[in-house]
CSV table of N, CA and C in Angstrom, one decimal:
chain,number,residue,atom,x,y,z
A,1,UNK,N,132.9,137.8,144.5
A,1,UNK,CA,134.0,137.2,143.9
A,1,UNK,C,134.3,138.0,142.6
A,2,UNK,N,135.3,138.5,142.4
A,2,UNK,CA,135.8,138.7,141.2
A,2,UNK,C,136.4,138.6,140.2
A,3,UNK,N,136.3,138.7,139.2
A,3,UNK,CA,136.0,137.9,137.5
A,3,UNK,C,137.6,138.6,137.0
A,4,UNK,N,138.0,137.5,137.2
A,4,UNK,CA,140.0,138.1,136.8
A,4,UNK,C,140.1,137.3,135.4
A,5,UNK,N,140.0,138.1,134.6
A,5,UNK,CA,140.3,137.7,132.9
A,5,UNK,C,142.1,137.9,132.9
A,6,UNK,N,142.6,136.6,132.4
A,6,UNK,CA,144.1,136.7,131.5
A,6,UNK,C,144.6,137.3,130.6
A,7,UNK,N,145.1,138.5,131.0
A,7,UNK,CA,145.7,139.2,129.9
A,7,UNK,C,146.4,138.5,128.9
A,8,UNK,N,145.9,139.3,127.5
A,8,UNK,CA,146.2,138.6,126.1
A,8,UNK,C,148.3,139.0,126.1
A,9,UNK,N,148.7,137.5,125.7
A,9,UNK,CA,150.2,137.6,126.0
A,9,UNK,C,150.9,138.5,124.6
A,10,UNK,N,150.1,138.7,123.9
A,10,UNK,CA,150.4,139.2,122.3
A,10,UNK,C,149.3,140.0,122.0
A,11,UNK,N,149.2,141.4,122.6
A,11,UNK,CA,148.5,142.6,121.8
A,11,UNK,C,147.9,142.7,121.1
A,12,UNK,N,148.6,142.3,119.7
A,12,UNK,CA,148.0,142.5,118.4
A,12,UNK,C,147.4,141.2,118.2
A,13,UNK,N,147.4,140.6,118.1
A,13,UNK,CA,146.4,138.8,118.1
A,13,UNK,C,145.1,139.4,119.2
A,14,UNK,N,144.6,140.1,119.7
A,14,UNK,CA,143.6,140.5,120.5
A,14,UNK,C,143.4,141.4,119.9
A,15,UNK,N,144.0,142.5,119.0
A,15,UNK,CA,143.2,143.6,117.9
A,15,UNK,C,142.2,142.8,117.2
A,16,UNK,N,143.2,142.0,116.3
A,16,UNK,CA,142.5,141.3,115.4
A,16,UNK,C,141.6,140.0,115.4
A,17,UNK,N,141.6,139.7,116.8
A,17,UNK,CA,140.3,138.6,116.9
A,17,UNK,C,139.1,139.1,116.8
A,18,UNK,N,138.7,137.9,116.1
A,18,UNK,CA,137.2,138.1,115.1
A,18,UNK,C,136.4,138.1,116.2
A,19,UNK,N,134.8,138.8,116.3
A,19,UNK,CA,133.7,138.5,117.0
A,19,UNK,C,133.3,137.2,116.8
A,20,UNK,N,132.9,136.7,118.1
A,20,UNK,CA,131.8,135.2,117.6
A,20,UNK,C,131.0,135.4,117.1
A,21,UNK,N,130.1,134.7,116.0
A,21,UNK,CA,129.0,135.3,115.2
A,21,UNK,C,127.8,135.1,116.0
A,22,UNK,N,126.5,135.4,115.9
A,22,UNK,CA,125.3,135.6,116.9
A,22,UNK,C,124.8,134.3,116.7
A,23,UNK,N,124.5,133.3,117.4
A,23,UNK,CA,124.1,132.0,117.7
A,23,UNK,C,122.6,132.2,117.8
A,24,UNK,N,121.6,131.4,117.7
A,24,UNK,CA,120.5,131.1,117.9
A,24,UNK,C,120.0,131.5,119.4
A,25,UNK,N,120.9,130.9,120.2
A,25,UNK,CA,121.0,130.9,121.5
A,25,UNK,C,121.2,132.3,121.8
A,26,UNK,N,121.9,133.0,121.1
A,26,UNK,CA,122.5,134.1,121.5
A,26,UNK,C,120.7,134.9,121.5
A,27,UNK,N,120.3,134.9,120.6
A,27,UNK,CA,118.9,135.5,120.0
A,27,UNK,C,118.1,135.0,121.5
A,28,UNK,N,118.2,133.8,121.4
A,28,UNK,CA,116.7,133.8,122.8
A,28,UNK,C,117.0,134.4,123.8
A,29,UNK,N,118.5,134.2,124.5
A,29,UNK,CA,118.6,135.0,125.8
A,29,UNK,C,118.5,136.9,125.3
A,30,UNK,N,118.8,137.2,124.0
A,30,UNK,CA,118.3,138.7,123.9
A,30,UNK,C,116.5,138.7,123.9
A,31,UNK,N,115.9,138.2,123.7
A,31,UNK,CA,114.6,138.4,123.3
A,31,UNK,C,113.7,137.8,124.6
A,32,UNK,N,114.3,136.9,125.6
A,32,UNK,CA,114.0,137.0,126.9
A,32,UNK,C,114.4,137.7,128.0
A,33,UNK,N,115.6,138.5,127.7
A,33,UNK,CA,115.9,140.0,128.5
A,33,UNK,C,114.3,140.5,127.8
A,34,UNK,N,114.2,140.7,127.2
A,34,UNK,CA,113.3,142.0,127.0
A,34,UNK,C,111.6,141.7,127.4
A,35,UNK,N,111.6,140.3,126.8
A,35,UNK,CA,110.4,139.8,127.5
A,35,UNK,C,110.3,140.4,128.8
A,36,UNK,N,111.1,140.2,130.0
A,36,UNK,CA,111.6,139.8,131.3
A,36,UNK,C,111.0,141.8,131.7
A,37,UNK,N,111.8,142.9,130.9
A,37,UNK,CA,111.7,144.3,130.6
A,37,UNK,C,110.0,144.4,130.7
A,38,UNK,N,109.7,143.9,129.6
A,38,UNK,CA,108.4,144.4,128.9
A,38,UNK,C,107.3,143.8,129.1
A,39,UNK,N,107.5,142.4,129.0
A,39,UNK,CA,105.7,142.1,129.1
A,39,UNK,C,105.8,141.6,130.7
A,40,UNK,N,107.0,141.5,131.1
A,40,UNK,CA,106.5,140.7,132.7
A,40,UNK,C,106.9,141.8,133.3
A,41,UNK,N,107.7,143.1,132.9
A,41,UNK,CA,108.0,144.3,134.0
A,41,UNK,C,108.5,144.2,134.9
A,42,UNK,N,109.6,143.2,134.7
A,42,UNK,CA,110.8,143.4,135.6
A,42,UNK,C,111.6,144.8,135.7
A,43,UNK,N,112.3,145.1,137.0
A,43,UNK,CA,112.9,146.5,136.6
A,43,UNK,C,114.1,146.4,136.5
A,44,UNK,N,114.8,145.1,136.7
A,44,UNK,CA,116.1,145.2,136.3
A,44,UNK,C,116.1,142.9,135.6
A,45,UNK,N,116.7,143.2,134.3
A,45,UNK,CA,117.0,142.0,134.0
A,45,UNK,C,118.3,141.5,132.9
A,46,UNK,N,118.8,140.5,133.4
A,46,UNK,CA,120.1,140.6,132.9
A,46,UNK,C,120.3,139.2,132.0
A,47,UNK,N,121.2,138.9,131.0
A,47,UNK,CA,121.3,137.6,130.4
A,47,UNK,C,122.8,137.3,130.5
A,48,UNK,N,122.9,135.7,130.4
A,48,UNK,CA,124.0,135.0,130.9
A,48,UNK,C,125.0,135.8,131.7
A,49,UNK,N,124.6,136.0,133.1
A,49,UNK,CA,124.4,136.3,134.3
A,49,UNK,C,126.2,135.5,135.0
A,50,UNK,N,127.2,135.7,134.9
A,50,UNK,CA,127.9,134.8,135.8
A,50,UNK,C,128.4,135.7,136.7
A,51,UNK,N,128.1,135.1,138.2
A,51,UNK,CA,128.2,135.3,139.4
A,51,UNK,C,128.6,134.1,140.5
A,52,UNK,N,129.4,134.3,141.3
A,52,UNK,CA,129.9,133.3,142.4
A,52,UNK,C,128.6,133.2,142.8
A,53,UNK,N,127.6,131.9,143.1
A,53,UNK,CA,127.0,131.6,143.5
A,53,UNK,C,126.4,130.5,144.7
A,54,UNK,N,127.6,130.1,144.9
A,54,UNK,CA,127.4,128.5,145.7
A,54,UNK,C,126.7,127.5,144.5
A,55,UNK,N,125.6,127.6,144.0
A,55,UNK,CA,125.0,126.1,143.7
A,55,UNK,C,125.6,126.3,142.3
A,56,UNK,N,126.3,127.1,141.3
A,56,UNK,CA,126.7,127.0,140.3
A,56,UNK,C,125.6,127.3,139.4
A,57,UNK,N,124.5,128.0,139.2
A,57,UNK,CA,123.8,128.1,138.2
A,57,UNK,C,124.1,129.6,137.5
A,58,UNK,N,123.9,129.3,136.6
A,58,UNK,CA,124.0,130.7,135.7
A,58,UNK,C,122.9,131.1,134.8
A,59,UNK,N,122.4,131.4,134.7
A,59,UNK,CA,121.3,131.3,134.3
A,59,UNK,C,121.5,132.4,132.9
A,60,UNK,N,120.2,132.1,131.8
A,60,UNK,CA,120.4,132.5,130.4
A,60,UNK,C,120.1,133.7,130.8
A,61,UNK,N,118.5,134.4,131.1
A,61,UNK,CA,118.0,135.3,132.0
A,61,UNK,C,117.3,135.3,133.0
A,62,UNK,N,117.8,136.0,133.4
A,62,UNK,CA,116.9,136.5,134.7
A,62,UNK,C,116.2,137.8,134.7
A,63,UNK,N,115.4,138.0,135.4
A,63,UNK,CA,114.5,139.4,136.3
A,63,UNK,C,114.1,139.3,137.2
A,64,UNK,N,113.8,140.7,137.6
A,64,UNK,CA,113.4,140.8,138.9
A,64,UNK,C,112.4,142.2,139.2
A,65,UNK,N,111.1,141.5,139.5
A,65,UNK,CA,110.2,142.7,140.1
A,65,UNK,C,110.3,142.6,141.1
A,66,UNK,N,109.6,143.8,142.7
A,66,UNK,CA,109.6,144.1,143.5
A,66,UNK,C,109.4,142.3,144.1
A,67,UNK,N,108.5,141.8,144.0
A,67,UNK,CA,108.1,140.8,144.7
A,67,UNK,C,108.4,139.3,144.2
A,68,UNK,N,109.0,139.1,143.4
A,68,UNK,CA,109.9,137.9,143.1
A,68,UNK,C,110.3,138.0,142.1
A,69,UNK,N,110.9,137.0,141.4
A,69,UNK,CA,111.9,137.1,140.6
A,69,UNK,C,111.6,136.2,139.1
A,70,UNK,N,111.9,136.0,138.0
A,70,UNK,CA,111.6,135.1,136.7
A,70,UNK,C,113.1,134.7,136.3
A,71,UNK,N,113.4,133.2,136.0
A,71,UNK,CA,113.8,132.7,135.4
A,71,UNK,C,113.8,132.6,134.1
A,72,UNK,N,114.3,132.5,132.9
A,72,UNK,CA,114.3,132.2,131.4
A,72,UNK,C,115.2,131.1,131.1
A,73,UNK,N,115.5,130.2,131.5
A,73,UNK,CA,116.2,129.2,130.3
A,73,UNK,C,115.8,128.8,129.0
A,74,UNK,N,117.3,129.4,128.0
A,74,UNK,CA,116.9,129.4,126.8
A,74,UNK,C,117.4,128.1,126.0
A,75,UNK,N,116.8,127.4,125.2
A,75,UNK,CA,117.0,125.7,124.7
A,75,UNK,C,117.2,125.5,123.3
A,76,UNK,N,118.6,125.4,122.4
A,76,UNK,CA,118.1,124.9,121.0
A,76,UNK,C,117.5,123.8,120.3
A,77,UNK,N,118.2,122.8,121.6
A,77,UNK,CA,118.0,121.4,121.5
A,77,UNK,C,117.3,120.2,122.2
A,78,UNK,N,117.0,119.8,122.1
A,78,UNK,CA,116.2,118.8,123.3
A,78,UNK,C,117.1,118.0,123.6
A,79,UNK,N,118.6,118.1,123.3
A,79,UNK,CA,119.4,117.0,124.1
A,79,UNK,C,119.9,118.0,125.0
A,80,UNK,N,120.2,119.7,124.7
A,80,UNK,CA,120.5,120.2,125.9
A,80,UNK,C,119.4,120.8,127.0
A,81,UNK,N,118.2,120.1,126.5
A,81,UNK,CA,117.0,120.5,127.2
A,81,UNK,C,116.9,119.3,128.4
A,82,UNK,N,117.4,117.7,127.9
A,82,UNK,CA,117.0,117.1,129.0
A,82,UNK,C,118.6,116.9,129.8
A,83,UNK,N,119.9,117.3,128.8
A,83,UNK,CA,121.1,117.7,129.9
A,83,UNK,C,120.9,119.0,131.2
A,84,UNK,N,119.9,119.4,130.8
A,84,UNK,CA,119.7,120.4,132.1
A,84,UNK,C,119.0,120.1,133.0
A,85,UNK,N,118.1,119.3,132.8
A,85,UNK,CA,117.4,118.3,133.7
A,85,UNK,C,118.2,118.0,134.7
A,86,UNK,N,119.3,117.8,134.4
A,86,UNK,CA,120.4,116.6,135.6
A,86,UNK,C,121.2,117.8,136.2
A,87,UNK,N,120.8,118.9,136.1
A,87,UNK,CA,121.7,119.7,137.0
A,87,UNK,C,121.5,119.5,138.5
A,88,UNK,N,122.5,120.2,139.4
A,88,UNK,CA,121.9,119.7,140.7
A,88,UNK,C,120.8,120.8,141.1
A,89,UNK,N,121.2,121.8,140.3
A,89,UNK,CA,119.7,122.9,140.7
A,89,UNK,C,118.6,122.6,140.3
A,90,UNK,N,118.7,121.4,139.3
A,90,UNK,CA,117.0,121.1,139.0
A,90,UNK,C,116.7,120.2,139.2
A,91,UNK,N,117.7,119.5,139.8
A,91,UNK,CA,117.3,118.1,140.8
A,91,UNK,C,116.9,118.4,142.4
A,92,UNK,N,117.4,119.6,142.9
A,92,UNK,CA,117.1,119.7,143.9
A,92,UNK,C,116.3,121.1,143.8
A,93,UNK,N,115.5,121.3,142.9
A,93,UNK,CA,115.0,123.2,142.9
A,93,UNK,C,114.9,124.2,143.8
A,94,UNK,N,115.1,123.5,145.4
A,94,UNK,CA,115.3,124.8,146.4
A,94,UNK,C,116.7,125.6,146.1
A,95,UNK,N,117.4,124.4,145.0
A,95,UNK,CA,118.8,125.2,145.3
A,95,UNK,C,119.0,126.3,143.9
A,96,UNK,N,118.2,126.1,142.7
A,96,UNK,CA,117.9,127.1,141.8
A,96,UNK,C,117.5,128.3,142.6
A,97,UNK,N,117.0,129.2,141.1
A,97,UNK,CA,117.1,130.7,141.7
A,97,UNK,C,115.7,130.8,140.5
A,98,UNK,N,114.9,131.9,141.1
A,98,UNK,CA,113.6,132.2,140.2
A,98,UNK,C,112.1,131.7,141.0
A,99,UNK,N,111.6,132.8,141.2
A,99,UNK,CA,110.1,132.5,142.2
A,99,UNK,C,109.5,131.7,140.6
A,100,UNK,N,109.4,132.2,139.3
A,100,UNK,CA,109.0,131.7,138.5
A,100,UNK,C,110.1,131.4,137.1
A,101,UNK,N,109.9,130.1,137.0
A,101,UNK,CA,110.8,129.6,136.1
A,101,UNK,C,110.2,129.2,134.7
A,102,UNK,N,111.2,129.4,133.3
A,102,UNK,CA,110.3,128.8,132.2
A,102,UNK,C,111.4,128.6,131.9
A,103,UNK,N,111.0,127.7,130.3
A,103,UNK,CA,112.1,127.6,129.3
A,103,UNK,C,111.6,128.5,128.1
A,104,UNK,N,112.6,128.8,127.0
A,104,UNK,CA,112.2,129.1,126.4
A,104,UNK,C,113.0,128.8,124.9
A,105,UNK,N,111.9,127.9,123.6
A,105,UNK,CA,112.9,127.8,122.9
A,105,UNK,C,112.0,127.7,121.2
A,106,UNK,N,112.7,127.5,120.5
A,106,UNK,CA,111.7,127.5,119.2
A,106,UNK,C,110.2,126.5,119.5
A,107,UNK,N,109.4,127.2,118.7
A,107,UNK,CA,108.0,125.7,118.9
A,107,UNK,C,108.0,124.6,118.6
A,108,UNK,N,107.4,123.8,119.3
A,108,UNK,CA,107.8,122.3,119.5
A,108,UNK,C,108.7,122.0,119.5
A,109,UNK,N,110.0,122.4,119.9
A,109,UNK,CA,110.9,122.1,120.5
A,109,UNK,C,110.7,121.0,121.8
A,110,UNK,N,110.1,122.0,122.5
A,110,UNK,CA,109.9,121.3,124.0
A,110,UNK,C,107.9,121.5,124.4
A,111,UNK,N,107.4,120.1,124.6
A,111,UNK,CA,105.9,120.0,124.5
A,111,UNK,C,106.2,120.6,126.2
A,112,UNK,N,104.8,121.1,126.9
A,112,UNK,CA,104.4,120.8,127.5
A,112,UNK,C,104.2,119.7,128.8
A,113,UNK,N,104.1,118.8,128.3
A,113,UNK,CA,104.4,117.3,129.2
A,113,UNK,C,105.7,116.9,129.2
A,114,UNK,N,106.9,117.9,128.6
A,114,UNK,CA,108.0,117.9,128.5
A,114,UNK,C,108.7,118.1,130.0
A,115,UNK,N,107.8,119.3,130.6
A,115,UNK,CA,108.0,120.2,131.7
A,115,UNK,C,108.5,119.8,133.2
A,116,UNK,N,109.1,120.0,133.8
A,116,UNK,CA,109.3,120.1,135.1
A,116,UNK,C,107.9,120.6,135.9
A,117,UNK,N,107.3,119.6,137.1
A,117,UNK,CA,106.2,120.8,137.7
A,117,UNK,C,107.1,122.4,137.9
A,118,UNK,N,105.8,122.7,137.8
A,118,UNK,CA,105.6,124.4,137.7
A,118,UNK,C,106.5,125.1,137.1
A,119,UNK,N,107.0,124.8,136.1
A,119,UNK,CA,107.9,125.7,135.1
A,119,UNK,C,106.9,125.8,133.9
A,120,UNK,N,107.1,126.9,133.3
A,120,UNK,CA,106.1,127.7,132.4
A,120,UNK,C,107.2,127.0,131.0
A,121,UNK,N,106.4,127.2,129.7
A,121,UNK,CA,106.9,127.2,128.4
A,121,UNK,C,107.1,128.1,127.9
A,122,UNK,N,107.9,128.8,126.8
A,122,UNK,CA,107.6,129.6,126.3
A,122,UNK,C,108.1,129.6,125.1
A,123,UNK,N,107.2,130.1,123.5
A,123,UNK,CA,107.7,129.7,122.5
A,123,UNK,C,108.6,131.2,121.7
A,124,UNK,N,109.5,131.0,120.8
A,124,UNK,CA,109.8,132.6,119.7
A,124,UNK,C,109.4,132.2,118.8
A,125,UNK,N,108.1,132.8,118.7
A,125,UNK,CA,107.8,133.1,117.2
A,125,UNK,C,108.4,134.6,116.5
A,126,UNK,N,108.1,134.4,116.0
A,126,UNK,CA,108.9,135.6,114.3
A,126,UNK,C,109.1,137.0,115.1
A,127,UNK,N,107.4,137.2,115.8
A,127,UNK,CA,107.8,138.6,116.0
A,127,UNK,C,107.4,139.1,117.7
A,128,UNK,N,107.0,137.4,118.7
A,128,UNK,CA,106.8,138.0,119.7
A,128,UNK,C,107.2,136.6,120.5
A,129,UNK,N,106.8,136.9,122.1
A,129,UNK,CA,107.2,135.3,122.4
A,129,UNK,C,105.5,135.4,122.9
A,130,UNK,N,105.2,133.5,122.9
A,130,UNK,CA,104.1,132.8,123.3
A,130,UNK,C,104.3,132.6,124.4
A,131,UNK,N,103.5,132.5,125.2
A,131,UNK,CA,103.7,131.9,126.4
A,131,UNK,C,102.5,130.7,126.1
A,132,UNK,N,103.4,129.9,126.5
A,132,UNK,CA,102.5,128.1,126.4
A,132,UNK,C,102.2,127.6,127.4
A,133,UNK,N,102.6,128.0,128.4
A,133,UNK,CA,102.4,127.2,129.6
A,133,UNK,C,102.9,128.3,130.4
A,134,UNK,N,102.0,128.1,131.6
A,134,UNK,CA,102.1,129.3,132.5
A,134,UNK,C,101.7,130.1,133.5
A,135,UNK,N,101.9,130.6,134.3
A,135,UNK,CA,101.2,131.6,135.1
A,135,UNK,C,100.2,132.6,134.1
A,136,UNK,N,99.2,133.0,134.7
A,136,UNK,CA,98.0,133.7,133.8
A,136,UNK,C,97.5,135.1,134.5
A,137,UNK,N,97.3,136.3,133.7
A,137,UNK,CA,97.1,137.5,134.0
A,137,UNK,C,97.8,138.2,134.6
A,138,UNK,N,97.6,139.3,135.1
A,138,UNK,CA,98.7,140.5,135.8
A,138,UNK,C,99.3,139.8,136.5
A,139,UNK,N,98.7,139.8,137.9
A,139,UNK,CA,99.0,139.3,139.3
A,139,UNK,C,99.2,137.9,139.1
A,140,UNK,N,100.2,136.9,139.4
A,140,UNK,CA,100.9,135.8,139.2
A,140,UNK,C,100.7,135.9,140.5
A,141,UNK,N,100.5,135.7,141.6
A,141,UNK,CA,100.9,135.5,143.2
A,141,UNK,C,99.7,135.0,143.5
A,142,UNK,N,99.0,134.6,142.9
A,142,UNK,CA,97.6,134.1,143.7
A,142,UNK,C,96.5,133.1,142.4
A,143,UNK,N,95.8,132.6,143.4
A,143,UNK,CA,94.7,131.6,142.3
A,143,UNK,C,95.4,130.0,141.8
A,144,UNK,N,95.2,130.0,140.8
A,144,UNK,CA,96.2,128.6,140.3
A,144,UNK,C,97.4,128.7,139.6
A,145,UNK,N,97.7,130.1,139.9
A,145,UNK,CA,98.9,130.6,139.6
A,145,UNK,C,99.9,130.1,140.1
A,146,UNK,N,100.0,129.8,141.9
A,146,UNK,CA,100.7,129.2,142.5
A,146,UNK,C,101.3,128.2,142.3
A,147,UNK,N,100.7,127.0,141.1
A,147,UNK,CA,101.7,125.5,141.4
A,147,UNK,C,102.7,126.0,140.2
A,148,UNK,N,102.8,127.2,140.0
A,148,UNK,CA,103.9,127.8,138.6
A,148,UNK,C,105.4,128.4,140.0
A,149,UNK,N,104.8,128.6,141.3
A,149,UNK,CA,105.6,129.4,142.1
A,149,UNK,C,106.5,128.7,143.1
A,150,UNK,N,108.0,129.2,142.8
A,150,UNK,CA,109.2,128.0,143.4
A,150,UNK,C,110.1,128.6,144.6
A,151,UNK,N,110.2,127.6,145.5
A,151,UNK,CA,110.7,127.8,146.5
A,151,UNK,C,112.2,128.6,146.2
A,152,UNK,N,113.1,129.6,146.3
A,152,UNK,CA,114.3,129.8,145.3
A,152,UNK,C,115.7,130.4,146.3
A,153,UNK,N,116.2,129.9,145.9
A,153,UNK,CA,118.1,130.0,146.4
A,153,UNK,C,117.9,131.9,146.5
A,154,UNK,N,117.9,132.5,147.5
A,154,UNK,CA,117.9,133.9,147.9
A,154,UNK,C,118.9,134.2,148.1
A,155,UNK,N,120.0,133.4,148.5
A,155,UNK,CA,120.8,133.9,148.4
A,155,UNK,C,122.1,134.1,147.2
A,156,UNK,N,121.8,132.9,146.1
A,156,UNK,CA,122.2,132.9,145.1
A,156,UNK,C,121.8,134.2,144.5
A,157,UNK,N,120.1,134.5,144.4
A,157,UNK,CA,119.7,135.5,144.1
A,157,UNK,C,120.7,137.1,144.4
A,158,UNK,N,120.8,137.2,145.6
A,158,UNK,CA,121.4,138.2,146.3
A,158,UNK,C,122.8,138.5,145.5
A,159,UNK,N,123.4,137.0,145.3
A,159,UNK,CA,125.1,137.5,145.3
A,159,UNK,C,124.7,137.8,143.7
A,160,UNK,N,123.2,137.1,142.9
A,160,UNK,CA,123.1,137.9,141.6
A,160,UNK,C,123.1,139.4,141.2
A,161,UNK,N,122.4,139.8,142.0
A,161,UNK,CA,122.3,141.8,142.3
A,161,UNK,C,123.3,141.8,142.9
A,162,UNK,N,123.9,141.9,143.5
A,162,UNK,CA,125.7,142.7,143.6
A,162,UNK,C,126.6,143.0,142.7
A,163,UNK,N,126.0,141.2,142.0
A,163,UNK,CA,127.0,141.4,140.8
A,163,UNK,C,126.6,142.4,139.7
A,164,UNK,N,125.6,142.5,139.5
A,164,UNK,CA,124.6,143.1,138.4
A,164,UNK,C,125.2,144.7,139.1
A,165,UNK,N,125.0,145.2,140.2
A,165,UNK,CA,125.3,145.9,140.7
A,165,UNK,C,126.5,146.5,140.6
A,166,UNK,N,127.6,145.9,141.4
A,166,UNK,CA,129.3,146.1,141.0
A,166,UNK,C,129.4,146.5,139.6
A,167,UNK,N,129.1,145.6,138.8
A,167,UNK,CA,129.2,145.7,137.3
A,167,UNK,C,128.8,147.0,136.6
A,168,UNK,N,127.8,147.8,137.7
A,168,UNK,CA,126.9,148.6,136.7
A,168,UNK,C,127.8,150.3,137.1
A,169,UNK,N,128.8,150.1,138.1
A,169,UNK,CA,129.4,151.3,138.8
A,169,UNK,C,130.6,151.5,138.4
C-alpha cells in the first residue's frame, strides 16, 4: 500500500512549519533501534514502522535477525501501558508481530508482574538499556528461553520488509 501524503495547499506555511520538539517517547524508540542494531544484532531495524498490515499494529521498533524477529514497545505511562493491553494484537498475540517481544520504558515504570506471559522488560537508564526481564545469553532459541518465544503474524512481518524495503530504493 502506499503512503499518499496531502499536498500542503500554501507553500510557504510548510517552509515555515516548526519541527516537533523530541518527546521522551521519541528517545526510547531511538535508543531501542539501536539496542535492536547492537546488543541483540539485528541486521536490519526500524522505528515507528507504518506499514499496511492487516491487524493494524505499528510497532515503536522492530528487528530482525536471520532467525526471528524482536519487538520493542516503547511506554511513558502506565495508562498507555495498560491502553495497549486492549489492542486486538495483544489480545489475540498470534495476530502481533515479534518471535520476541518487550516493552521498554523508564524504571519502574512497568514491574515485572506487570508483564504479559513471555514478553521481556526493559529499563533506560542514563547510559544503557537493562534488560529486566527476559530471554538470557547469546542464543535465545533454546532452554528456558522459550516461554519469552511468540507465535507471530508472518505475514504482517513480510508486508513490514517490503515496506522497509520500497522505502530504502
Amino acid at each position: 500500500m502506499a503512503v499518499i501524503r496531502r499536498k500542503e495547499s500554501n507553500p510557504a506555511a510548510a517552509a515555515v512549519r516548526k519541527p516537533r520538539p523530541v518527546t521522551l517517547h521519541d528517545e526510547l524508540v531511538d535508543r531501542a533501534c539501536r539496542w535492536l542494531k547492537g546488543t541483540c544484532g539485528c541486521s536490519v531495524s526500524v522505528g515507528e514502522l507504518r506499514a499496511f498490515t492487516g491487524s493494524g499494529e505499528t510497532p515503536d521498533a522492530i528487528g530482525w535477525r536471520a532467525e526471528y524477529s524482536i519487538l520493542v514497545e516503547c511506554k511513558t505511562s502506565r495508562a498507555d501501558f495498560f491502553a495497549d493491553l486492549k489492542k486486538p494484537f495483544r489480545v489475540d498475540p498470534a495476530m502481533g508481530v515479534g518471535t520476541y517481544r518487550f516493552y521498554l520504558c523508564p524504571p519502574g515504570l512497568i514491574q515485572p508482574d506487570d508483564l504479559p506471559d513471555g514478553w521481556g522488560l526493559l529499563y533506560q537508564e542514563e547510559r544503557r538499556i537493562r534488560l529486566v526481564c527476559g530471554p538470557k545469553g547469546n542464543i535465545w532459541s533454546h532452554g528456558d528461553n522459550a516461554r519469552f518465544m511468540h507465535s507471530r503474524n508472518q505475514d504482517a512481518e513480510i508486508a513490514m520488509l517490503v515496506s522497509v524495503l520500497r522505502r530504502s530504493q
